[in-house]
Coordinates of C-alpha atoms (C1' of nucleotides) in Angstrom, one line a residue:
Chain A
M8 CA 26.7 1.4 10.9
T9 CA 24.4 3.8 8.6
K10 CA 26.3 2.3 5.7
E11 CA 24.6 -0.9 5.4
L12 CA 21.9 0.7 2.6
S13 CA 21.7 -0.5 -0.8
S14 CA 22.7 1.8 -3.6
A15 CA 19.0 1.8 -4.4
A16 CA 17.8 2.7 -1.1
K17 CA 20.4 5.5 -1.0
L18 CA 19.3 6.7 -4.2
R19 CA 15.7 6.9 -3.2
D20 CA 16.6 8.8 -0.1
A21 CA 18.6 11.2 -1.9
L22 CA 16.0 11.8 -4.4
E23 CA 13.4 12.0 -1.9
E24 CA 15.3 14.8 -0.2
E25 CA 15.9 16.5 -3.2
I26 CA 12.0 16.4 -4.1
V27 CA 10.7 17.1 -0.7
T28 CA 13.0 20.2 -0.6
G29 CA 12.3 21.5 -3.6
Q30 CA 15.6 21.0 -5.3
I31 CA 14.0 19.3 -8.0
L32 CA 11.0 21.2 -9.1
P33 CA 7.6 19.2 -9.6
G34 CA 7.0 18.2 -13.2
A35 CA 10.6 17.9 -13.8
R36 CA 11.4 14.9 -16.0
L37 CA 13.6 12.3 -14.1
D38 CA 15.5 10.5 -16.6
E39 CA 17.0 7.1 -15.9
V40 CA 20.3 7.4 -17.4
S41 CA 20.9 10.9 -16.5
L42 CA 20.2 9.8 -12.8
A43 CA 22.4 6.7 -13.2
E44 CA 25.3 8.8 -14.2
R45 CA 24.7 11.3 -11.5
F46 CA 24.8 8.9 -8.9
G47 CA 27.5 6.7 -10.7
V48 CA 25.3 3.6 -10.6
S49 CA 23.4 1.5 -13.2
R50 CA 20.1 2.1 -14.3
T51 CA 18.7 -1.0 -12.3
P52 CA 18.7 0.9 -9.1
V53 CA 17.6 4.2 -10.4
R54 CA 14.5 2.4 -11.5
E55 CA 13.8 0.7 -8.2
A56 CA 14.2 4.1 -6.5
L57 CA 11.9 5.7 -8.9
H58 CA 9.4 3.0 -8.5
Q59 CA 9.5 3.4 -4.9
L60 CA 9.2 7.0 -5.0
A61 CA 6.2 6.6 -7.2
S62 CA 4.3 4.3 -4.5
A63 CA 4.9 7.2 -2.2
G64 CA 3.3 9.5 -4.6
L65 CA 6.4 11.7 -4.9
V66 CA 7.0 10.8 -8.6
E67 CA 4.5 9.8 -11.3
I68 CA 5.6 6.8 -13.7
Q69 CA 3.5 6.7 -17.1
P70 CA 4.1 3.3 -18.6
R71 CA 7.0 3.7 -21.4
R72 CA 7.1 7.4 -20.9
G73 CA 9.2 7.8 -18.1
A74 CA 9.2 9.6 -14.6
T75 CA 8.3 13.2 -13.5
V76 CA 8.0 14.7 -10.1
T77 CA 4.5 14.9 -9.1
E78 CA 3.0 18.2 -9.4
L79 CA 0.4 18.8 -6.8
H80 CA -2.3 21.4 -7.6
A81 CA -3.3 23.8 -5.1
D82 CA -6.5 22.0 -4.4
T83 CA -4.9 18.6 -3.9
L84 CA -2.5 20.1 -1.6
V85 CA -5.4 21.8 0.5
E86 CA -7.1 18.3 0.4
M87 CA -3.9 17.0 1.9
F88 CA -3.7 19.5 4.7
D89 CA -7.3 18.6 5.5
V90 CA -6.4 14.9 5.8
M91 CA -3.4 15.9 7.9
A92 CA -5.5 17.9 10.0
E93 CA -7.7 15.1 10.8
L94 CA -4.9 12.8 11.5
E95 CA -3.0 15.2 13.7
A96 CA -6.0 15.9 15.9
M97 CA -6.7 12.1 16.2
A98 CA -2.9 11.9 17.4
V99 CA -3.0 14.8 19.6
G100 CA -6.4 13.7 21.1
L101 CA -4.8 10.6 21.9
A102 CA -1.8 12.4 23.3
A103 CA -3.9 14.1 25.8
R104 CA -5.2 10.9 27.2
R105 CA -2.0 8.6 26.9
H106 CA 0.9 11.1 27.5
T107 CA 3.7 10.0 30.0
E108 CA 5.7 12.4 32.2
A109 CA 8.9 11.7 29.4
D110 CA 6.4 12.6 26.7
K111 CA 5.4 15.8 28.4
K112 CA 9.0 16.7 28.9
A113 CA 9.8 16.1 25.5
I114 CA 6.9 18.3 24.2
V115 CA 7.6 21.0 26.5
S116 CA 11.3 21.1 25.5
A117 CA 10.3 21.3 22.0
H118 CA 8.0 23.9 22.2
A119 CA 10.9 25.7 24.1
E120 CA 13.2 25.5 21.2
C121 CA 10.2 26.5 18.9
K122 CA 10.1 29.8 21.1
R123 CA 13.5 30.3 20.7
A124 CA 13.8 29.8 17.0
A125 CA 10.8 32.0 16.6
K126 CA 12.5 34.9 18.7
S127 CA 15.7 34.6 16.7
G128 CA 13.9 35.1 13.5
D129 CA 15.4 32.3 11.5
V130 CA 12.5 30.6 9.6
D131 CA 14.4 27.5 8.9
R132 CA 15.5 27.0 12.6
Y133 CA 11.9 27.5 13.5
Y134 CA 10.8 24.9 10.7
Y135 CA 13.0 22.3 12.2
A136 CA 11.8 23.0 15.7
N137 CA 8.2 22.9 14.4
E138 CA 8.9 19.5 13.0
A139 CA 10.5 18.1 16.3
F140 CA 7.6 19.4 18.3
H141 CA 5.0 17.7 16.0
D142 CA 7.0 14.5 16.1
A143 CA 7.0 14.8 20.1
L144 CA 3.0 15.0 19.8
Y145 CA 3.1 12.0 17.5
A146 CA 5.2 9.9 19.8
A147 CA 3.0 10.9 22.8
S148 CA -0.3 9.3 21.0
H149 CA 1.3 6.0 21.8
H150 CA -0.4 4.8 18.5
A151 CA 2.2 3.3 16.3
F152 CA 0.3 3.1 13.0
L153 CA -1.2 6.4 13.2
I154 CA 2.5 7.6 14.0
T155 CA 3.7 6.3 10.6
Q156 CA 0.7 7.6 8.7
C157 CA 1.5 11.1 10.1
R158 CA 4.9 11.2 9.5
Q159 CA 4.5 10.1 5.9
L160 CA 2.0 12.7 5.2
H161 CA 3.9 15.5 6.9
R162 CA 7.0 14.5 4.9
R163 CA 5.0 14.9 1.8
L164 CA 3.8 18.3 2.8
K165 CA 7.3 19.5 4.1
A166 CA 8.2 21.7 1.0
Y167 CA 4.8 23.5 1.4
R168 CA 4.6 23.7 4.8
R169 CA 8.0 25.4 4.8
L170 CA 6.6 27.9 2.3
Q171 CA 3.5 28.8 4.3
L172 CA 5.8 29.7 7.1
R173 CA 7.0 32.8 5.2
V174 CA 3.6 34.3 5.2
R175 CA 3.6 37.2 7.6
H176 CA 2.8 36.6 11.4
R177 CA 2.3 33.0 10.7
V178 CA 5.1 31.9 13.1
S179 CA 3.9 33.8 16.2
A180 CA 0.6 32.6 15.1
S181 CA 1.8 28.9 15.1
L182 CA 3.4 29.3 18.3
A183 CA 0.3 30.5 19.9
E184 CA -1.3 27.5 18.5
H185 CA 1.2 25.3 19.7
Q186 CA 0.7 26.5 23.5
S187 CA -3.0 26.0 23.4
I188 CA -2.4 22.4 22.2
I189 CA 0.0 21.9 25.0
D190 CA -2.5 23.4 27.6
A191 CA -5.1 21.0 26.3
I192 CA -2.6 17.9 26.5
L193 CA -1.5 18.9 29.9
A194 CA -4.9 19.2 31.2
F195 CA -5.9 15.7 29.8
D196 CA -8.7 17.5 27.8
Q197 CA -8.8 15.1 24.6
A198 CA -11.6 17.0 22.8
Q199 CA -9.8 20.4 23.3
A200 CA -6.5 19.1 22.2
A201 CA -7.6 17.5 19.1
A202 CA -9.9 20.6 18.3
C203 CA -6.8 22.7 18.6
A204 CA -4.4 20.5 16.6
R205 CA -7.2 20.5 13.8
R206 CA -7.4 24.2 13.6
H207 CA -3.7 24.4 13.7
I208 CA -3.4 22.4 10.6
V209 CA -6.2 23.8 8.9
V210 CA -4.9 27.2 9.3
Q211 CA -1.8 26.1 7.6
G212 CA -4.0 25.0 4.6
E213 CA -5.9 28.3 4.4
R214 CA -2.7 30.1 4.7
F215 CA -1.3 28.1 1.8
G216 CA -4.6 28.6 -0.3
D217 CA -3.9 32.4 0.4
L218 CA -0.3 32.2 -0.6
I219 CA -1.4 30.2 -3.9
A220 CA -4.0 32.7 -4.8
S221 CA -1.6 35.8 -4.3
L222 CA 0.8 34.0 -6.6
K223 CA -1.8 33.7 -9.2
S224 CA -2.9 37.1 -9.3
L225 CA 0.9 38.1 -9.1
A226 CA 1.2 36.1 -12.2
A227 CA -1.8 37.4 -13.8
A228 CA -0.9 41.0 -13.6
E229 CA 2.4 40.3 -15.5
Chain B
M4 CA -7.8 -1.7 -23.3
T5 CA -6.6 -3.1 -20.1
K6 CA -3.8 -5.0 -21.7
E7 CA -1.3 -1.9 -21.5
L8 CA 0.2 -3.0 -18.3
S9 CA 3.7 -3.8 -17.9
S10 CA 4.3 -7.3 -16.7
A11 CA 5.8 -5.8 -13.5
A12 CA 2.6 -4.0 -13.0
K13 CA 0.6 -7.1 -13.5
L14 CA 2.7 -9.2 -11.3
R15 CA 2.3 -6.4 -8.4
D16 CA -1.5 -6.5 -8.9
A17 CA -1.6 -10.5 -9.0
L18 CA 0.5 -10.6 -5.9
E19 CA -1.4 -7.9 -4.1
E20 CA -4.6 -9.8 -4.6
E21 CA -3.0 -12.8 -3.5
I22 CA -1.7 -11.4 -0.3
V23 CA -4.9 -9.4 0.4
T24 CA -7.2 -12.3 -0.1
G25 CA -4.9 -14.6 2.1
Q26 CA -4.0 -16.8 -0.5
I27 CA -0.3 -16.3 0.5
L28 CA -0.2 -16.2 4.1
P29 CA 1.4 -13.6 6.3
G30 CA 5.1 -14.4 7.0
A31 CA 5.7 -16.5 4.0
R32 CA 8.7 -15.9 2.1
L33 CA 8.5 -14.5 -1.3
D34 CA 11.7 -15.9 -3.3
E35 CA 12.4 -14.1 -6.3
V36 CA 13.2 -17.0 -8.8
S37 CA 10.3 -19.0 -7.6
L38 CA 8.0 -16.1 -8.4
A39 CA 9.7 -15.2 -11.7
E40 CA 9.4 -19.1 -12.7
R41 CA 5.6 -19.1 -11.7
F42 CA 4.6 -15.9 -13.5
G43 CA 7.1 -16.8 -16.5
V44 CA 9.2 -13.7 -16.3
S45 CA 12.5 -12.6 -15.4
R46 CA 13.7 -11.7 -11.9
T47 CA 13.7 -7.9 -12.9
P48 CA 9.9 -7.3 -12.7
V49 CA 9.5 -9.3 -9.9
R50 CA 11.8 -7.4 -7.9
E51 CA 10.2 -4.4 -9.2
A52 CA 6.8 -5.7 -7.9
L53 CA 8.1 -6.6 -4.7
H54 CA 9.3 -3.3 -4.0
Q55 CA 6.3 -1.7 -4.5
L56 CA 4.6 -3.9 -2.2
A57 CA 6.9 -3.2 0.1
S58 CA 6.3 0.8 -0.1
A59 CA 2.5 0.0 0.1
G60 CA 3.3 -2.1 3.4
L61 CA 1.8 -5.4 2.2
V62 CA 5.5 -7.0 2.1
E63 CA 8.5 -6.4 4.0
I64 CA 11.8 -6.6 2.4
Q65 CA 15.2 -6.8 4.6
P66 CA 18.3 -6.0 2.6
R67 CA 20.1 -9.1 1.2
R68 CA 17.8 -11.3 3.0
G69 CA 14.8 -11.4 0.7
A70 CA 10.9 -10.5 0.9
T71 CA 8.2 -12.0 3.4
V72 CA 4.4 -10.9 3.4
T73 CA 4.0 -8.7 6.2
E74 CA 2.8 -10.0 9.4
L75 CA 0.2 -7.9 11.3
H76 CA 0.0 -8.4 15.1
A77 CA -3.4 -8.0 16.5
D78 CA -2.7 -4.9 18.0
T79 CA -1.5 -3.3 15.0
L80 CA -4.6 -4.3 13.2
V81 CA -6.6 -2.8 15.8
E82 CA -4.7 0.4 15.4
M83 CA -5.3 0.1 11.7
F84 CA -9.0 -0.1 12.2
D85 CA -8.9 3.1 14.4
V86 CA -7.2 5.2 11.8
M87 CA -9.7 3.7 9.0
A88 CA -12.6 4.8 11.5
E89 CA -11.2 8.3 11.7
L90 CA -10.7 8.6 8.1
E91 CA -14.1 7.1 7.1
A92 CA -15.8 9.4 9.7
M93 CA -14.3 12.3 7.8
A94 CA -15.2 10.9 4.6
V95 CA -18.9 10.3 5.9
G96 CA -19.1 13.6 7.4
L97 CA -18.2 15.5 4.3
A98 CA -20.6 13.2 2.1
A99 CA -23.4 14.5 4.5
R100 CA -22.6 17.9 3.3
R101 CA -21.7 17.4 -0.1
H102 CA -23.6 14.7 -1.7
T103 CA -25.3 14.9 -4.9
E104 CA -28.3 13.3 -6.2
A105 CA -26.3 11.0 -8.3
D106 CA -24.4 9.9 -4.9
K107 CA -27.4 9.6 -3.2
K108 CA -29.0 7.1 -5.6
A109 CA -25.4 5.3 -5.6
I110 CA -25.5 4.9 -1.9
V111 CA -29.0 3.9 -1.6
S112 CA -28.6 1.3 -4.3
A113 CA -25.3 -0.2 -2.9
H114 CA -27.4 -0.7 0.5
A115 CA -30.0 -2.3 -1.2
E116 CA -27.7 -4.7 -2.7
C117 CA -26.3 -5.2 1.1
K118 CA -29.6 -5.9 2.2
R119 CA -30.2 -8.7 -0.2
A120 CA -26.8 -10.2 0.1
A121 CA -27.6 -10.3 4.0
K122 CA -31.1 -11.8 3.2
S123 CA -29.4 -14.6 1.0
G124 CA -27.0 -15.6 3.7
D125 CA -24.1 -15.4 1.3
V126 CA -21.3 -13.9 3.6
D127 CA -19.0 -13.5 0.3
R128 CA -21.8 -11.7 -1.7
Y129 CA -22.4 -9.4 1.4
Y130 CA -18.7 -8.9 1.6
Y131 CA -18.4 -7.5 -2.1
A132 CA -21.8 -5.4 -1.6
N133 CA -20.2 -4.0 1.7
E134 CA -17.2 -2.7 -0.5
A135 CA -19.3 -1.1 -3.0
F136 CA -21.3 0.5 -0.4
H137 CA -18.4 1.9 1.4
D138 CA -16.9 3.0 -1.9
A139 CA -20.1 4.8 -2.7
L140 CA -19.7 6.6 0.7
Y141 CA -16.1 7.7 -0.3
A142 CA -16.9 9.0 -3.6
A143 CA -19.7 11.1 -2.1
S144 CA -17.3 13.0 0.0
H145 CA -15.8 14.5 -3.2
H146 CA -12.4 14.6 -1.6
A147 CA -10.0 13.1 -3.8
F148 CA -7.1 12.6 -1.5
L149 CA -9.2 11.3 1.3
I150 CA -10.7 8.9 -1.3
T151 CA -7.5 7.6 -2.3
Q152 CA -6.2 7.2 1.5
C153 CA -9.5 5.5 2.5
R154 CA -9.3 3.1 -0.5
Q155 CA -5.6 2.2 0.4
L156 CA -6.4 1.3 3.9
H157 CA -9.6 -0.3 3.2
R158 CA -7.7 -2.4 1.0
R159 CA -4.9 -3.6 3.4
L160 CA -7.7 -4.5 5.9
K161 CA -9.6 -6.3 3.2
A162 CA -8.6 -9.9 4.4
Y163 CA -9.3 -9.0 8.0
R164 CA -12.7 -7.4 7.4
R165 CA -13.8 -10.6 5.6
L166 CA -13.0 -12.6 8.7
Q167 CA -14.7 -10.4 11.1
L168 CA -17.8 -10.7 9.0
R169 CA -18.1 -14.3 10.2
V170 CA -18.8 -13.2 13.7
R171 CA -22.5 -14.1 14.7
H172 CA -24.9 -11.5 14.1
R173 CA -22.3 -9.1 12.8
V174 CA -23.8 -9.0 9.2
S175 CA -27.3 -8.0 10.7
A176 CA -25.4 -5.3 13.0
S177 CA -23.6 -4.0 10.1
L178 CA -26.6 -3.5 8.1
A179 CA -28.3 -1.5 10.9
E180 CA -25.2 0.5 11.1
H181 CA -25.4 1.1 7.4
Q182 CA -28.9 2.3 7.6
S183 CA -28.0 4.9 10.5
I184 CA -25.2 6.3 8.3
I185 CA -27.7 6.8 5.3
D186 CA -30.1 8.8 7.5
A187 CA -27.7 11.1 8.7
I188 CA -26.1 11.7 5.4
L189 CA -29.8 12.3 3.7
A190 CA -30.4 14.5 6.6
F191 CA -27.3 16.6 5.5
D192 CA -26.4 16.0 9.5
Q193 CA -22.5 16.0 9.2
A194 CA -21.5 15.4 12.9
Q195 CA -24.0 12.5 13.2
A196 CA -23.0 10.9 9.9
A197 CA -19.4 11.0 11.2
A198 CA -20.3 9.8 14.8
C199 CA -22.1 6.7 13.0
A200 CA -19.4 6.0 10.5
R201 CA -16.8 6.1 13.2
R202 CA -18.7 3.7 15.4
H203 CA -19.3 1.5 12.6
I204 CA -15.6 1.0 12.0
V205 CA -14.6 0.8 15.5
V206 CA -17.2 -1.8 16.1
Q207 CA -15.3 -3.8 13.7
G208 CA -11.9 -3.4 15.4
E209 CA -13.5 -4.5 18.7
R210 CA -15.0 -7.5 17.0
F211 CA -11.9 -8.3 15.5
G212 CA -10.1 -8.1 18.8
D213 CA -12.7 -10.4 20.2
L214 CA -12.0 -12.9 17.5
I215 CA -8.5 -13.0 18.2
A216 CA -8.7 -13.2 21.7
S217 CA -11.0 -16.3 21.3
L218 CA -8.5 -17.8 18.8
K219 CA -5.7 -17.2 21.3
S220 CA -7.7 -18.9 24.2
L221 CA -8.4 -21.7 21.8
A222 CA -4.8 -22.0 21.0
A223 CA -3.7 -21.8 24.8
A224 CA -6.5 -24.6 25.6
E225 CA -4.7 -27.0 23.1
Chain C
dG23 C1' 4.4 27.3 -46.6
dT24 C1' 2.0 23.6 -43.5
dC25 C1' 0.7 19.2 -42.7
dA26 C1' 1.3 14.3 -42.5
dA27 C1' 4.0 10.4 -42.9
dT28 C1' 8.0 7.6 -42.3
dA29 C1' 12.4 6.7 -40.7
dA30 C1' 15.9 7.8 -37.1
dT31 C1' 16.8 8.5 -32.3
dA32 C1' 16.4 7.9 -27.7
dT33 C1' 14.1 6.1 -23.7
dT34 C1' 12.0 2.6 -21.2
dG35 C1' 11.0 -2.4 -20.1
dT36 C1' 12.6 -7.0 -19.7
dA37 C1' 16.2 -10.7 -19.7
dT38 C1' 20.6 -12.5 -18.7
dA39 C1' 25.1 -12.5 -16.3
dC40 C1' 28.1 -11.6 -12.7
dA41 C1' 29.3 -10.0 -8.0
dA42 C1' 28.6 -10.0 -3.1
dG43 C1' 26.7 -11.3 1.0
dA44 C1' 24.0 -14.6 4.2
dA45 C1' 22.4 -19.2 5.6
dG46 C1' 23.3 -23.9 5.9
dC47 C1' 26.2 -27.9 6.4
dC48 C1' 30.0 -30.5 7.8
dA49 C1' 34.2 -31.2 10.2
dT50 C1' 37.2 -30.7 13.8
dG51 C1' 38.1 -29.8 18.5
dG52 C1' 37.2 -29.3 23.1
Chain D
dC24 C1' 27.7 -34.7 22.8
dC25 C1' 28.1 -29.9 21.7
dA26 C1' 30.0 -25.8 19.8
dT27 C1' 32.8 -23.4 16.8
dG28 C1' 35.1 -22.5 12.3
dG29 C1' 35.3 -22.6 7.7
dC30 C1' 33.1 -24.0 3.3
dT31 C1' 29.5 -24.4 0.0
dT32 C1' 25.4 -23.2 -1.7
dC33 C1' 21.6 -20.2 -2.2
dT34 C1' 19.6 -15.7 -2.7
dT35 C1' 19.9 -11.0 -3.4
dG36 C1' 22.0 -6.7 -5.5
dT37 C1' 24.1 -4.5 -9.5
dA38 C1' 25.6 -4.3 -14.4
dT39 C1' 25.0 -4.9 -19.0
dA40 C1' 22.7 -6.1 -23.5
dC41 C1' 18.8 -6.6 -25.9
dA42 C1' 14.1 -5.6 -27.5
dA43 C1' 9.9 -2.9 -28.0
dT44 C1' 7.8 1.6 -27.7
dA45 C1' 7.8 6.6 -27.8
dT46 C1' 9.6 10.9 -29.4
dT47 C1' 11.5 13.6 -32.9
dA48 C1' 13.2 15.0 -37.3
dT49 C1' 13.2 14.9 -42.1
dT50 C1' 11.3 14.5 -46.3
dG51 C1' 7.6 14.6 -49.3
dA52 C1' 3.0 16.0 -51.2
dC53 C1' -0.7 19.3 -51.1

DNA sequence: GTCAATAATATTGTATACAAGAAGCCATGG
DNA sequence: CCATGGCTTCTTGTATACAATATTATTGAC
């Protein structure tokens, strides 16, 4: 059932996963023949996969000079968090107005899993639970196009979001923010829900900025 | 200087233009060999172009079944206008805070051209002037990532935006909305600017919905 | 010893050839 | 007369070959 994908599509997904999770580092060169050999295919599907990733912004292709994994500067990333905040605020605001009983259940249970994950102290588990929670929020907006936009950007920020979760006390703060979002949604308070969601993401951007700053000062001290 | 593009890239741009302007109709089949013949190249660059357009959402590719121009249902389009409204509100709000003297000049002069175009009664001329105006607004936000997102979505809505301009009195209304946006920006009033921009786009979505509805009732009456 | 120019190499961009799957068509059976 | 099965044909997906450009190394001159 899931084996109907073309090798180009499989390649694209595999590469995307490796880039998004940081297995392939930003700035790394993506050589067509090496990739072709690694995946046991010819250069043709490799090229297709690379071009598709380029359209998604994950890799950059310079004519006649090959592809590299996109390097996101700290300020670009912060900007991406800005836009993510706005989109998510919109989604959550809509969710406050439009959510069904099923949506409510999904959100609450995703949040419960987040709590369990937080208590367990397993950051990765929290990461996945968090992802499911946000997905439930998007779904409750019942706004198909917005959902795709949110998912796309969310995915691009995946690796960095994960990083930012390692900041001290971030997980418990995140959890509290989730709670306030849920409260606003269940009260059908659109404005409040949107505001909470926006703050939730903006905070992530800020923490991420802090992280970058501290890394920079560390590097400078060496 | 501009001739450094690969044939695949040229093809992609040409096809994008034809789709966006409606020369190729939604739902139309895009046959690889026909396109290859038409542009005098082999299938390889055609495939690359199609896949890139697919990532951008302009065409849909079904495995082993070829590519067609994406058909956007009325409700999807309205949703896209929703998101556009939110992004543009964000950009204009930022522009109110961040605009420079140069930005101010660019915006005002773009608006002046809009006025002249409106007075001339040339809808196409107004369309292009309008595009330049919005671009000037985006630029004034000084938010690189937001600008790319706005441009991308704006481009996808291009054909439909044009359609909606034909609605009676829409051009003069649009012009008035522009004026209110400018006023808010020049007053450095972020909230007001964002609200005006949001309304400006939401109205477009609504007018577009009206248009669709009237087309539907026309079709039903036949 | 360093810089520059040219040649050698490697890598991308395009074309063509081949393989595999999907759509249409005709024939045959009910 | 309609439906179903197999066959033909067309189209897409992949591989390989070739062409063009960028990179690198080597050699020569200053």
